[in-house]
Coordinates of C-alpha atoms in Angstrom, one line a residue:
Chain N
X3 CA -1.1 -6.0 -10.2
X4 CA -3.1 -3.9 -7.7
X5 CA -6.4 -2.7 -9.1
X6 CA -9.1 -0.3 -8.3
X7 CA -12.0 -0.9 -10.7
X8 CA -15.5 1.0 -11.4
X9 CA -18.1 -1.0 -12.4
X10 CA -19.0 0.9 -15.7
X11 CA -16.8 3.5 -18.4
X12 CA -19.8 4.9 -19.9
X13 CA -23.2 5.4 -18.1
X14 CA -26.2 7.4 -19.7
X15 CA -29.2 8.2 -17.5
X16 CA -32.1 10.4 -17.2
X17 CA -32.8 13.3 -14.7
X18 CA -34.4 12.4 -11.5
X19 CA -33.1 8.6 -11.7
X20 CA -31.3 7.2 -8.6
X21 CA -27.7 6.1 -9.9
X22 CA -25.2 4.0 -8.2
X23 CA -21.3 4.2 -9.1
X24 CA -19.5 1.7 -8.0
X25 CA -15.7 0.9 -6.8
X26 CA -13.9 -2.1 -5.6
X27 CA -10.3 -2.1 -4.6
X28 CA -8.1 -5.6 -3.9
X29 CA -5.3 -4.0 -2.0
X30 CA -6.9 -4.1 1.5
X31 CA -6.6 -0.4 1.7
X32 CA -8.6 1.3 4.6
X33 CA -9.0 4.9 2.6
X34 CA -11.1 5.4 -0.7
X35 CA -11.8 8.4 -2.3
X36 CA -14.6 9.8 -5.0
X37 CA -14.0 12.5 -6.8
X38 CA -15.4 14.2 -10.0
X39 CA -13.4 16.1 -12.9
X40 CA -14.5 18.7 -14.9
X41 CA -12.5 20.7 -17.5
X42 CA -10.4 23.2 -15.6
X43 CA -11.2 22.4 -12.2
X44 CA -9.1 19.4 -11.8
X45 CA -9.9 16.6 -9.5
X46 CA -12.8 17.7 -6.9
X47 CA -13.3 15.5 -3.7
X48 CA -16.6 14.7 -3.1
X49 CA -16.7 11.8 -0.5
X50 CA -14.0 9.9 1.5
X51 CA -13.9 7.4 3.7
X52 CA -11.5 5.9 5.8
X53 CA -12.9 2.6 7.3
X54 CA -15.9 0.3 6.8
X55 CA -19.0 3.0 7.6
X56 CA -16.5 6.0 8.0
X57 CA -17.0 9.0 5.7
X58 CA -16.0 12.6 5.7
X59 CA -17.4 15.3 3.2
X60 CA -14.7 16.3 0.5
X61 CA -15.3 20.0 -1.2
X62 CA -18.6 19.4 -3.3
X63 CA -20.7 16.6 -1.4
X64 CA -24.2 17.9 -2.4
X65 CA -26.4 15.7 -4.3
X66 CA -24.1 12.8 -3.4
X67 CA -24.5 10.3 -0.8
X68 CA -22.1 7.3 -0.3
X69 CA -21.9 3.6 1.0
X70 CA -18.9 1.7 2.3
X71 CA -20.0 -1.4 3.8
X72 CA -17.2 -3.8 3.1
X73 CA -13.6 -2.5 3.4
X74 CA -12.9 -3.3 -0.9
X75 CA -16.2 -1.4 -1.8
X76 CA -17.1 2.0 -1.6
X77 CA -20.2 3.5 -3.6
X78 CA -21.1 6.7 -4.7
X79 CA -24.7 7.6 -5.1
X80 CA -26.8 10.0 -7.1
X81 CA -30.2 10.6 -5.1
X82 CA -31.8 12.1 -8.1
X83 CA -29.4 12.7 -10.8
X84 CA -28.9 15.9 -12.4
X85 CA -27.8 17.7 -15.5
X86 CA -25.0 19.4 -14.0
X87 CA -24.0 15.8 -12.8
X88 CA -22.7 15.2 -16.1
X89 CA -19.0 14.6 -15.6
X90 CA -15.9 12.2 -15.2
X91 CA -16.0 10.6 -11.8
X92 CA -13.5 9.1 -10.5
X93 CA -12.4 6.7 -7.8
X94 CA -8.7 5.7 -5.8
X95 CA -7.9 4.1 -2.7
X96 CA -4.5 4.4 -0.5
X97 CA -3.5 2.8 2.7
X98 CA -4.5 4.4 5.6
X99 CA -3.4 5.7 9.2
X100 CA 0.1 7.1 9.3
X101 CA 1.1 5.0 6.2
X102 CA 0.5 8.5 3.4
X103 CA 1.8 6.4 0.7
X104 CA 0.2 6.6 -2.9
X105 CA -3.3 6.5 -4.0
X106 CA -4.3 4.3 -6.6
X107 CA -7.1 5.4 -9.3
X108 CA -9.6 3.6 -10.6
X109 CA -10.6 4.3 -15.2
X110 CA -13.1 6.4 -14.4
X111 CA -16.9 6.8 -15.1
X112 CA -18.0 9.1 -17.4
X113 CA -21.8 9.5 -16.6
X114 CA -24.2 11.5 -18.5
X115 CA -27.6 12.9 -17.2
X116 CA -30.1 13.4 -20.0
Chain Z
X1 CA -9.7 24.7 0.1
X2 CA -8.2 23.6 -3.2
X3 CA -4.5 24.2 -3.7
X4 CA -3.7 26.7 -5.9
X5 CA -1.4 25.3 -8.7
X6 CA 0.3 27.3 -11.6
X7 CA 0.9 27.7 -14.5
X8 CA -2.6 26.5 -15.5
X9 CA -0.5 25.0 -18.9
X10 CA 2.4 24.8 -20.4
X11 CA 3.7 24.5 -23.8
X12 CA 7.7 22.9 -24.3
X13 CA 9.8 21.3 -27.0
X14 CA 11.6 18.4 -26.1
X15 CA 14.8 18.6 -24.1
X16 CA 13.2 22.1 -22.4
X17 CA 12.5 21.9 -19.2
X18 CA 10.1 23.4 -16.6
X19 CA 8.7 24.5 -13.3
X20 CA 5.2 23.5 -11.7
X21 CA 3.8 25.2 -8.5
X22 CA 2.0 23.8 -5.5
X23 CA 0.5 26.9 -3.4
X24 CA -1.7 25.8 -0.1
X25 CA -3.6 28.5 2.6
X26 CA -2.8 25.3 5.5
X27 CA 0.1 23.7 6.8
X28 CA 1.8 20.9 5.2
X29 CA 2.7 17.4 6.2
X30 CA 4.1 16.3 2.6
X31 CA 2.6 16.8 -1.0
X32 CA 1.9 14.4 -3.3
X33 CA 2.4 14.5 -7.3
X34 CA 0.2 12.5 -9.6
X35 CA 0.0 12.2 -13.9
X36 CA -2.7 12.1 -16.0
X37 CA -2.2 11.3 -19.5
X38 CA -5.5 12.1 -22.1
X39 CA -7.5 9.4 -21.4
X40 CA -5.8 7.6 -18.7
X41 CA -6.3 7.7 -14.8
X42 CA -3.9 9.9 -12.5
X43 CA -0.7 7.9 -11.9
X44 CA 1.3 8.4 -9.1
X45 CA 4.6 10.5 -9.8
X46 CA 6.1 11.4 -5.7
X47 CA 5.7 12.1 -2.0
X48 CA 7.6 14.7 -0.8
X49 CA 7.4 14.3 3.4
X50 CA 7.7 17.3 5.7
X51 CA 11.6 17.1 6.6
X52 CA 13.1 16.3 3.0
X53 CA 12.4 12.9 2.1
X54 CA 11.2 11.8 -1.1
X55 CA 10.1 8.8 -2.0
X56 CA 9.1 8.5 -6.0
X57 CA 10.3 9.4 -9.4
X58 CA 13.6 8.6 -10.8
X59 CA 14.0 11.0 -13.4
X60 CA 11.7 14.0 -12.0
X61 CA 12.3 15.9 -8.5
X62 CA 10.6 18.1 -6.6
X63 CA 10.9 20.2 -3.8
X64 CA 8.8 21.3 -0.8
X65 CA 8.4 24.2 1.6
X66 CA 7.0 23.8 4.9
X67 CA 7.1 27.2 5.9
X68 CA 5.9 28.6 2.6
X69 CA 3.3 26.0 2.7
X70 CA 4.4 25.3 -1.4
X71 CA 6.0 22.9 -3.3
X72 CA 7.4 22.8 -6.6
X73 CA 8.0 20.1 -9.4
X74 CA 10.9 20.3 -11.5
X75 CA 11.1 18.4 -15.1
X76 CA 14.3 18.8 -16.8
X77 CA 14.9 18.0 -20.5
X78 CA 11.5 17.1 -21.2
X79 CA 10.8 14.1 -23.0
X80 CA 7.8 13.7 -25.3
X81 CA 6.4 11.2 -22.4
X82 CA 6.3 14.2 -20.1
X83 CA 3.0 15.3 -21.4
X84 CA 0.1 15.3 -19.3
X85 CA -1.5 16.9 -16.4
X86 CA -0.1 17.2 -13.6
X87 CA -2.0 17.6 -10.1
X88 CA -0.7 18.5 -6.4
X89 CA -2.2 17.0 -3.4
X90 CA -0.9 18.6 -0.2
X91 CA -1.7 16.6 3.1
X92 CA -1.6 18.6 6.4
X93 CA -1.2 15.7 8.8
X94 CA 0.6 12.2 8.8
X95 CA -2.5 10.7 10.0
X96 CA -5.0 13.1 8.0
X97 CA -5.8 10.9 5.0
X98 CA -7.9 12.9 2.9
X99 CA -6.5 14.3 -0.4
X100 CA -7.7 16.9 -2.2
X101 CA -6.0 18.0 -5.3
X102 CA -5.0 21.1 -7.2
X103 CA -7.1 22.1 -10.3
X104 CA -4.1 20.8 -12.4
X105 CA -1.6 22.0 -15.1
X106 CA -1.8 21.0 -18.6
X107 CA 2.6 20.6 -19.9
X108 CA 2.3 19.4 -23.6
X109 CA 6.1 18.5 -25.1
X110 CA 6.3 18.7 -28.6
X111 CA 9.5 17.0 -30.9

């Protein structure tokens, strides 16, 4: 059964704390993708990368920085988390190059900045 | 840059059916249809690819545009299952990987 998995469901933290989300993928896939959902606005890209050290801005990448240093893990990272932070983020991963086959999504973090 | 889906939501008894639209400003390569149920993580639904081809869902189709730059999602006689929201996710490239979806639309069925 293919899996992407993020490393928590729930995360609380406080404003101005450095927060890590994390994603790991077992399918080999070269693309993974962060994005954040808010009510109404549907799935927002924030990050993605396509290789080991490849990234690309998605639509809202400010105040988030990312890490992919091995091809199953890619990590999305809160410099200094924020109120308006608080949301659902969520990660997927597909095969890359010519392959555009389906994405595969990951349960989702729901992270809360106090 | 998002896509521009519509109706935001939709309300349907069982055995109705209805139409979901997928509006982009860029040209297409194919679209991509994905589920989410209350709780749950976008599933997968179809690809529709620039010449036809579909590759996806048995019991939902969908059609797509190129020259419109649109496509559309067709659910006949709903079933209960049906509810969800549904996102688009129009690619503009075969070898342009990034997807960015639609802000959604919310179909509820009701017996």
């Amino acid at each position: 059964d293919v899996k992407v998995t993020q490393s928590s469901r729930y995360l609380v933290k406080r404003t101005g704390e450095k927060v890590f989300l994390e994603c790991v993928q077992d399918m080999d896939h070269e693309n993974m993708f962060w994005y954040r959902q808010d009510p109404g606005l549907g799935l927002r890209l924030i990050y993605f990368s396509y290789d080991v050290k490849m990234k690309e801005k998605g639509d809202i990448p400010e105040g988030y920085s990312v890490s992919r240093e091995k091809k199953e893990r890619f990590s999305l990272i809160l410099e200094s988390a924020s109120t308006n932070q608080t949301s659902m983020y969520l990660c997927a991963s597909s095969k890359g190059g010519t392959a555009n086959t389906e994405a595969f999504f990951g349960q989702g973090t729901r992270l809360t900045v106090v | 840059q998002q896509p521009v889906q519509s109706p935001q939501a939709v309300i349907l008894r069982e055995g109705e059916d209805a139409v979901i639209n997928c509006s982009s400003s860029k040209a297409l390569y194919s679209v991509h249809w994905y589920r989410q149920k209350h709780g749950e993580a976008p599933v997968f639904l179809m690809i529709l690819l620039k010449g036809g081809e579909q590759k996806g869902h048995e019991k939902i189709s969908a059609s797509f545009n190129e020259k419109k730059q649109q496509s559309s999602l067709y659910l006949t006689a709903s079933q209960l299952s049906y509810s969800g929201t549904y996102f688009c996710g129009p690619k503009r490239s075969g070898g342009y990987n990034k997807l960015i979806f639609g802000a959604g639309t919310r179909l509820a069925v009701h017996p």
